[in-house]
Coordinates of N, CA and C and ligand atoms in Angstrom, one line a residue:
X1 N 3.2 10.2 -7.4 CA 3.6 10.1 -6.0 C 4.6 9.1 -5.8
X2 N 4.9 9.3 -4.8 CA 6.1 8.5 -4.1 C 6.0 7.4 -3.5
X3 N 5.7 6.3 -3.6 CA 4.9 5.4 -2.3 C 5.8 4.1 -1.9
X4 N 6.0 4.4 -0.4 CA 6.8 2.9 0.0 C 5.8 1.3 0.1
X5 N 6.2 0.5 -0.3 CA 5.6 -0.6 -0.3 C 6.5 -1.3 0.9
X6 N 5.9 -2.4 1.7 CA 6.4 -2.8 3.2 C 5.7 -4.0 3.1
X7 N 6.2 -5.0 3.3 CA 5.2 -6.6 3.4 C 6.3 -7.9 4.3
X8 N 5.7 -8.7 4.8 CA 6.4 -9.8 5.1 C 6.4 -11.2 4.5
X9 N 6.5 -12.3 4.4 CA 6.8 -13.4 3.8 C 5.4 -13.8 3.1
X10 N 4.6 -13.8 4.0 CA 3.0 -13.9 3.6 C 2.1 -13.3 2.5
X11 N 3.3 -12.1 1.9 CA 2.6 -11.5 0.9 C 3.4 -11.0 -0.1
X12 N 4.3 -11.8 -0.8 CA 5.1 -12.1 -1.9 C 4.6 -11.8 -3.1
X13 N 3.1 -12.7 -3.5 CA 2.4 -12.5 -4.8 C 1.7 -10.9 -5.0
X14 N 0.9 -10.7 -3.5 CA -0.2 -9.7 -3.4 C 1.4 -8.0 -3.4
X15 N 1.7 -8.3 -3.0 CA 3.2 -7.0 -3.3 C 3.4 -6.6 -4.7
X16 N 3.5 -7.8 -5.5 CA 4.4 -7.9 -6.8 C 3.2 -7.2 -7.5
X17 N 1.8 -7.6 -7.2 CA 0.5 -7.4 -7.9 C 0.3 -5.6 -7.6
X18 N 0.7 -5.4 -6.3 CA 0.2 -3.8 -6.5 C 1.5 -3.0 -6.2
X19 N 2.8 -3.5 -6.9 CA 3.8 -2.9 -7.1 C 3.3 -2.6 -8.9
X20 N 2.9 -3.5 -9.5 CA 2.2 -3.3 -10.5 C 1.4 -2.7 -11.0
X21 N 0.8 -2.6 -10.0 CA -0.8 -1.9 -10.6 C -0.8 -0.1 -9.9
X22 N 0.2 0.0 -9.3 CA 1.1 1.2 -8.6 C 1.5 1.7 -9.6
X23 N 2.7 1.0 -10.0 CA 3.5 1.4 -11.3 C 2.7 1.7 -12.7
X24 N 1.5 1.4 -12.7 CA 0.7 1.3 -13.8 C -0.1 2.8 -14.1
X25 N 0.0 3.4 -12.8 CA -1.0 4.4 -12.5 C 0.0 5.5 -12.4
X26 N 1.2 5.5 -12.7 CA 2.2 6.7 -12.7 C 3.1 6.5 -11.4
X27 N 3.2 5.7 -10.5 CA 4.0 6.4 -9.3 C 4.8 5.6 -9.3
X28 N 5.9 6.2 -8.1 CA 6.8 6.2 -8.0 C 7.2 5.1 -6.7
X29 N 7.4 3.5 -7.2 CA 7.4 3.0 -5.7 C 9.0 2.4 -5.3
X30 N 8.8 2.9 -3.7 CA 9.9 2.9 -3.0 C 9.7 0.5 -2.1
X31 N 10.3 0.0 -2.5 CA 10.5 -1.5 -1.9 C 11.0 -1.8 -0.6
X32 N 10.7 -2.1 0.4 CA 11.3 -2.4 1.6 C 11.1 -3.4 2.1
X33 N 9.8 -4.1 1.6 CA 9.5 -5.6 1.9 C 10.5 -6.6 1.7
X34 N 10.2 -7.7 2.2 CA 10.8 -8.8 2.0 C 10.5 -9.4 0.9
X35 N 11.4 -9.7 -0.3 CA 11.1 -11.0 -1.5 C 11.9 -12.4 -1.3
X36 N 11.8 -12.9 0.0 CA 12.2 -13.7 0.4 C 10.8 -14.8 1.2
X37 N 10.5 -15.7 0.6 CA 9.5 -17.0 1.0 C 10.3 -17.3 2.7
X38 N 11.1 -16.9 3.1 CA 11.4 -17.6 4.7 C 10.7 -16.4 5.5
X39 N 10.3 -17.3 6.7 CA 9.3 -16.6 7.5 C 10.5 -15.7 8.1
X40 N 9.5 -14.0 8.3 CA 10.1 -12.8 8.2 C 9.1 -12.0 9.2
X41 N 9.7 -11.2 10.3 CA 9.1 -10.5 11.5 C 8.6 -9.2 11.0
X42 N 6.9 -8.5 10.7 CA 6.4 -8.3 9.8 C 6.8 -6.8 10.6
X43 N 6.9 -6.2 11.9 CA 7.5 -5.3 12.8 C 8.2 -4.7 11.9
X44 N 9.3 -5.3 11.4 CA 10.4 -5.0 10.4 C 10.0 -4.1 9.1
X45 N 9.4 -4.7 8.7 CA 8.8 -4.0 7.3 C 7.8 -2.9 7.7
X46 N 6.6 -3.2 8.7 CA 6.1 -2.1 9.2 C 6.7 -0.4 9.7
X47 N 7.9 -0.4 10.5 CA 8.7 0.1 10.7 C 9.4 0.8 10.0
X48 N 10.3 0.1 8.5 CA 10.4 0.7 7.5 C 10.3 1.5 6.7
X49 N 8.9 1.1 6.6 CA 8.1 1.9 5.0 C 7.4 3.0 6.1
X50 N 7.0 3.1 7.6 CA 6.5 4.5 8.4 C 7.5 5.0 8.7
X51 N 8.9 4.6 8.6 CA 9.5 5.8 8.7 C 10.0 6.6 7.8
X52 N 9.9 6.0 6.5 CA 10.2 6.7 5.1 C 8.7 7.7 4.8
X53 N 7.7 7.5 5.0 CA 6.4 8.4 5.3 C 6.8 9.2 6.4
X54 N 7.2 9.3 7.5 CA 6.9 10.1 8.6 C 8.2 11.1 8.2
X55 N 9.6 10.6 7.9 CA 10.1 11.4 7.0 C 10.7 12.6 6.2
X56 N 9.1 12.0 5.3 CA 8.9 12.8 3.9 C 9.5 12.3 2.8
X57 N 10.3 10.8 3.3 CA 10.9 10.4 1.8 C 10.3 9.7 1.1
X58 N 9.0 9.7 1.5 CA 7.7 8.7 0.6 C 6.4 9.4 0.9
X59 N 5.5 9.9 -0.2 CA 4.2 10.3 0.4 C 3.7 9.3 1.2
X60 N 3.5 8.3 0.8 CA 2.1 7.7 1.2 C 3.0 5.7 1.4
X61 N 2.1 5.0 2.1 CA 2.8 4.1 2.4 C 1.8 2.8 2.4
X62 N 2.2 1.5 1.9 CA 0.9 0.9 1.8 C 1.7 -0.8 2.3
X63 N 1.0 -1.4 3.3 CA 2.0 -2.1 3.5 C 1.0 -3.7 4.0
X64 N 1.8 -4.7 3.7 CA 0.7 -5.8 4.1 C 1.4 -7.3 4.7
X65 N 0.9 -7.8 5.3 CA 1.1 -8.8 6.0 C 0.2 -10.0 6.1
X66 N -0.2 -11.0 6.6 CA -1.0 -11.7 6.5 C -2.8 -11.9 6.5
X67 N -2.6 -10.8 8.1 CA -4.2 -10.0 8.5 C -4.1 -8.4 8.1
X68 N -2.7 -8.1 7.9 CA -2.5 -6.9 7.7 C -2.5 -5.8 9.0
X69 N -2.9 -6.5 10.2 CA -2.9 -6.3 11.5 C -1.8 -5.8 12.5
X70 N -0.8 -7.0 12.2 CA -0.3 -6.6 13.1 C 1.2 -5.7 12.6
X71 N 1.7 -5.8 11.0 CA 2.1 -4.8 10.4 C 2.1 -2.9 10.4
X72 N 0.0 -3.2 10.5 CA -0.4 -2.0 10.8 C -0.2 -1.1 12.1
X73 N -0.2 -2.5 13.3 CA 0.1 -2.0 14.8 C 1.6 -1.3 14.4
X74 N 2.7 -1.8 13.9 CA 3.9 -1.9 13.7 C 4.0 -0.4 13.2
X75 N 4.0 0.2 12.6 CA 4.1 1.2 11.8 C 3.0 2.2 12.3
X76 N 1.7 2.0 13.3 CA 1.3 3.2 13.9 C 2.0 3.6 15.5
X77 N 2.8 2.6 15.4 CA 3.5 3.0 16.5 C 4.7 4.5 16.4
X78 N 5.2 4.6 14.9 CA 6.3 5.5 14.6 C 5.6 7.2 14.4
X79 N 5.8 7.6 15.1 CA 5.3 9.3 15.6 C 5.0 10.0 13.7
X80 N 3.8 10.7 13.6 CA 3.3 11.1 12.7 C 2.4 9.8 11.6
X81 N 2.4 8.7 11.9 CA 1.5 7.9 11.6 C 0.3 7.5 11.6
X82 N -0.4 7.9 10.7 CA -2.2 7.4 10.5 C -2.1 6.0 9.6
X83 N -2.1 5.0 9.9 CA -1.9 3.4 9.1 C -3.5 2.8 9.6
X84 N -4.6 2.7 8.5 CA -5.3 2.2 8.0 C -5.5 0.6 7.5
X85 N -6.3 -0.1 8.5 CA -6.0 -1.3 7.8 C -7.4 -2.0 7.6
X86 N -7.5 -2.4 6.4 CA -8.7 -2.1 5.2 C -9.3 -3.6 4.3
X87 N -10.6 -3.9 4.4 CA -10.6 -5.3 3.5 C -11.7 -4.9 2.5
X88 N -11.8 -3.6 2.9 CA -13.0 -3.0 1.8 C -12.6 -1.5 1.3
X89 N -13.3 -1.0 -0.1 CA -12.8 -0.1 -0.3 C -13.5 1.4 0.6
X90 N -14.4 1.5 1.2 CA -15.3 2.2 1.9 C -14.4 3.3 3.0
X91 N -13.9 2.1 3.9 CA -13.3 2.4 4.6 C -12.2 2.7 4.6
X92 N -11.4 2.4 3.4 CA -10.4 3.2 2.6 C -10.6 4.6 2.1
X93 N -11.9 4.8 1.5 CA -11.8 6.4 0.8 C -11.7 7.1 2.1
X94 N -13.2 6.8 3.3 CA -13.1 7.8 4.5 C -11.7 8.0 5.1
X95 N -10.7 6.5 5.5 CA -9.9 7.0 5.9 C -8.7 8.2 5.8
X96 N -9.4 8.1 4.6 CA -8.1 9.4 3.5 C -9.0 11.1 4.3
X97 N -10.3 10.9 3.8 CA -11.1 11.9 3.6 C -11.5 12.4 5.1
X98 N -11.7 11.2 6.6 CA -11.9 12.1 7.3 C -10.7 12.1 8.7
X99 N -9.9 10.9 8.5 CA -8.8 10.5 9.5 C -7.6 10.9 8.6
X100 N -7.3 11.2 7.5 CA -6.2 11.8 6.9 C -5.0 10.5 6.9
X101 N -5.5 9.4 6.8 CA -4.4 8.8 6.8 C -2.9 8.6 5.6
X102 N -1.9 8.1 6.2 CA -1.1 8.8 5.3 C -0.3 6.8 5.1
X103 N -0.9 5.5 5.6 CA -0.5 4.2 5.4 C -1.7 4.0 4.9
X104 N -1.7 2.4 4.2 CA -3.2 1.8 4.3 C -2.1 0.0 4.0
X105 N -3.0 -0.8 5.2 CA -2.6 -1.8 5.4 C -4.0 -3.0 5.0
X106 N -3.3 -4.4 4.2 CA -4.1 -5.2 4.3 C -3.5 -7.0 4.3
X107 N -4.8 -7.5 4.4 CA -3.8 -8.8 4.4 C -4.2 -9.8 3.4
X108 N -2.7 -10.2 3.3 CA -2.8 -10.8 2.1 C -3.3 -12.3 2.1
X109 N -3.6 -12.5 3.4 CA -4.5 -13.9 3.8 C -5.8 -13.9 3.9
X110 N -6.3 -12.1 3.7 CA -7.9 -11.9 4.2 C -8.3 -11.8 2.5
X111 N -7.9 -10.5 1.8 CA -8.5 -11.0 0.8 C -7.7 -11.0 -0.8
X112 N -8.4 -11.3 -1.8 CA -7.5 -11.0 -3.3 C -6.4 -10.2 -3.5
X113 N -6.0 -10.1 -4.6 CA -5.6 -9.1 -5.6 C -6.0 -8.2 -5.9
X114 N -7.4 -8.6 -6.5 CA -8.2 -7.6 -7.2 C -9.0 -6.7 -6.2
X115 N -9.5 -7.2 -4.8 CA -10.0 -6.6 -3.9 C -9.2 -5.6 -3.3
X116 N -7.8 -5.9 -3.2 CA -6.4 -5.2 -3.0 C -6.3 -3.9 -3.5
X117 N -6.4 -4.6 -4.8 CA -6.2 -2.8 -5.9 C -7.5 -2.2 -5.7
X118 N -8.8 -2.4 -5.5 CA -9.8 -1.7 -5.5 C -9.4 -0.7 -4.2
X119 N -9.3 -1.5 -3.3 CA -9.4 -0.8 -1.9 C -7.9 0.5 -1.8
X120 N -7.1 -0.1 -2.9 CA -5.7 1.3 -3.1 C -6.2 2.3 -3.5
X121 N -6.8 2.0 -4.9 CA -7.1 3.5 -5.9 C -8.7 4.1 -5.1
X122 N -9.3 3.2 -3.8 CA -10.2 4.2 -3.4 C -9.6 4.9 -2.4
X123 N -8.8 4.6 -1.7 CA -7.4 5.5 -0.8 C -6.9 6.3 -1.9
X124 N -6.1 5.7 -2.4 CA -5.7 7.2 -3.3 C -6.5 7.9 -4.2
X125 N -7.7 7.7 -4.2 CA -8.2 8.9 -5.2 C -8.7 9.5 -4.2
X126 N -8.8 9.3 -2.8 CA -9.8 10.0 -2.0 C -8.3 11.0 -1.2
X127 N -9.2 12.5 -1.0 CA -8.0 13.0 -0.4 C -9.2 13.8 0.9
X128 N -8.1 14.5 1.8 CA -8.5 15.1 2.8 C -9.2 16.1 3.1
X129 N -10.4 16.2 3.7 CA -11.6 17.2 3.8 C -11.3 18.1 4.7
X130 N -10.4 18.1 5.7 CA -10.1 19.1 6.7 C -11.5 19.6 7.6
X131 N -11.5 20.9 7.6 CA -12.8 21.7 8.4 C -12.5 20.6 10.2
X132 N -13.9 20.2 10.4 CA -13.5 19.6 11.9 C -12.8 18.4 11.8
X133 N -12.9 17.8 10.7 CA -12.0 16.4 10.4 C -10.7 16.7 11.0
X134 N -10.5 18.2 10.5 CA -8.9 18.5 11.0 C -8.6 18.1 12.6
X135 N -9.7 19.1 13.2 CA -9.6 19.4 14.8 C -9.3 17.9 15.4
X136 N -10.5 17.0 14.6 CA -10.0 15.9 15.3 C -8.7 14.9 15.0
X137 N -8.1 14.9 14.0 CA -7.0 14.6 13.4 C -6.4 15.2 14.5
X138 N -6.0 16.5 14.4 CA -5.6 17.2 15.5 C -5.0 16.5 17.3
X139 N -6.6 16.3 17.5 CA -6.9 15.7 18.8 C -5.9 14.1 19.0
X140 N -5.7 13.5 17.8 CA -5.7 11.9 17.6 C -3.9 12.8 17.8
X141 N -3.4 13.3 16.8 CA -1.6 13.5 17.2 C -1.1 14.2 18.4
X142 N -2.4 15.1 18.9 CA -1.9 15.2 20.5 C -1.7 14.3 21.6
X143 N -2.9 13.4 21.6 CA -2.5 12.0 22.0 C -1.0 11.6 22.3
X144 N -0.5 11.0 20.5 CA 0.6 10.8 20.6 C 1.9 11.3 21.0
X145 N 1.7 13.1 21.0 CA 2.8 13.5 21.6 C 2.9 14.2 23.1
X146 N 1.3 14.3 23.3 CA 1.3 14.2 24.9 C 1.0 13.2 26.1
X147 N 0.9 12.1 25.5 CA 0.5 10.5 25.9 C -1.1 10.8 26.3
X148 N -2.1 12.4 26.3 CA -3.8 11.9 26.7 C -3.8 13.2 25.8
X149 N -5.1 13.6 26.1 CA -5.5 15.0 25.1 C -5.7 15.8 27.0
Ligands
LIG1 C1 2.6 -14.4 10.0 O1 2.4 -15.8 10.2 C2 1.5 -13.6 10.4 O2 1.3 -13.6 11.8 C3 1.6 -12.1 9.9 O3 1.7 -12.1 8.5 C4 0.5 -11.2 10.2 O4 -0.8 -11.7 9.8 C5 0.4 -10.6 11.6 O5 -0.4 -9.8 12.0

């Protein structure tokens, strides 16, 4: 797969670490973050890497910031966006399986490395269940393109 990576100043090491462990697993990753240590407006990178997902020039999009918060706000703002932001792997598989998400956001101030990659490969091994998951998926982008349901 194709995957944009997006981060701000705060997460330099935790980037490099699952640009690695990305690359390790076959894919194909697309860089937008900053590799620059000077404080960096995380909007920017969020923005970015959801619009290369929304798209289609990147499947999937994984992007991180310090709480991974407000990156996440950042990037669910851009029309066709489901951005997931995750400090366990749990809530990572569901979000794939029943919200269809197509980002997954964390922070590189909340937790590890290794907590990092666990919570990726349970997002990407988990894929989408459809049936009423869909309807409501559904419901969640009418929202966005009709401002209520
Ligand atoms: C930067 O200090 C910090 O605010 C940012 O990385 C992120 O945590 C915002 O949500």
């Amino acid at each position: 797969m194709k995957i944009v990576i997006g981060n701000d100043h705060t997460a330099l090491d935790m980037k490099r670490e699952i640009v690695r462990h990305l690359e390790e697993r076959g894919h194909t990753v697309i860089n937008v973050g900053t590799d620059s240590p000077e404080s960096a407006d995380y909007p920017i990178y969020g923005e970015k890497a959801a619009q290369l997902v929304a798209h289609g020039e990147a499947d999937l999009g994984i992007i991180i910031c310090g709480t991974g918060v407000g990156i996440s706000l950042a990037a669910n703002k851009v029309p066709g966006i489901r951005c997931v932001v995750c400090s366990e792997p749990y809530s990572a598989k569901l979000s794939r399986q029943h919200n269809n998400t197509n980002m997954l956001a964390f922070g590189a101030r909340v937790i590890g490395a290794e907590l990092a990659k666990m919570i990726t490969d349970a997002w990407l091994d988990a894929s989408f269940e459809g049936g009423r998951h869909q309807r409501r998926v559904n419901m969640i982008m009418d929202i966005e393109k009709n401002g209520g349901l």
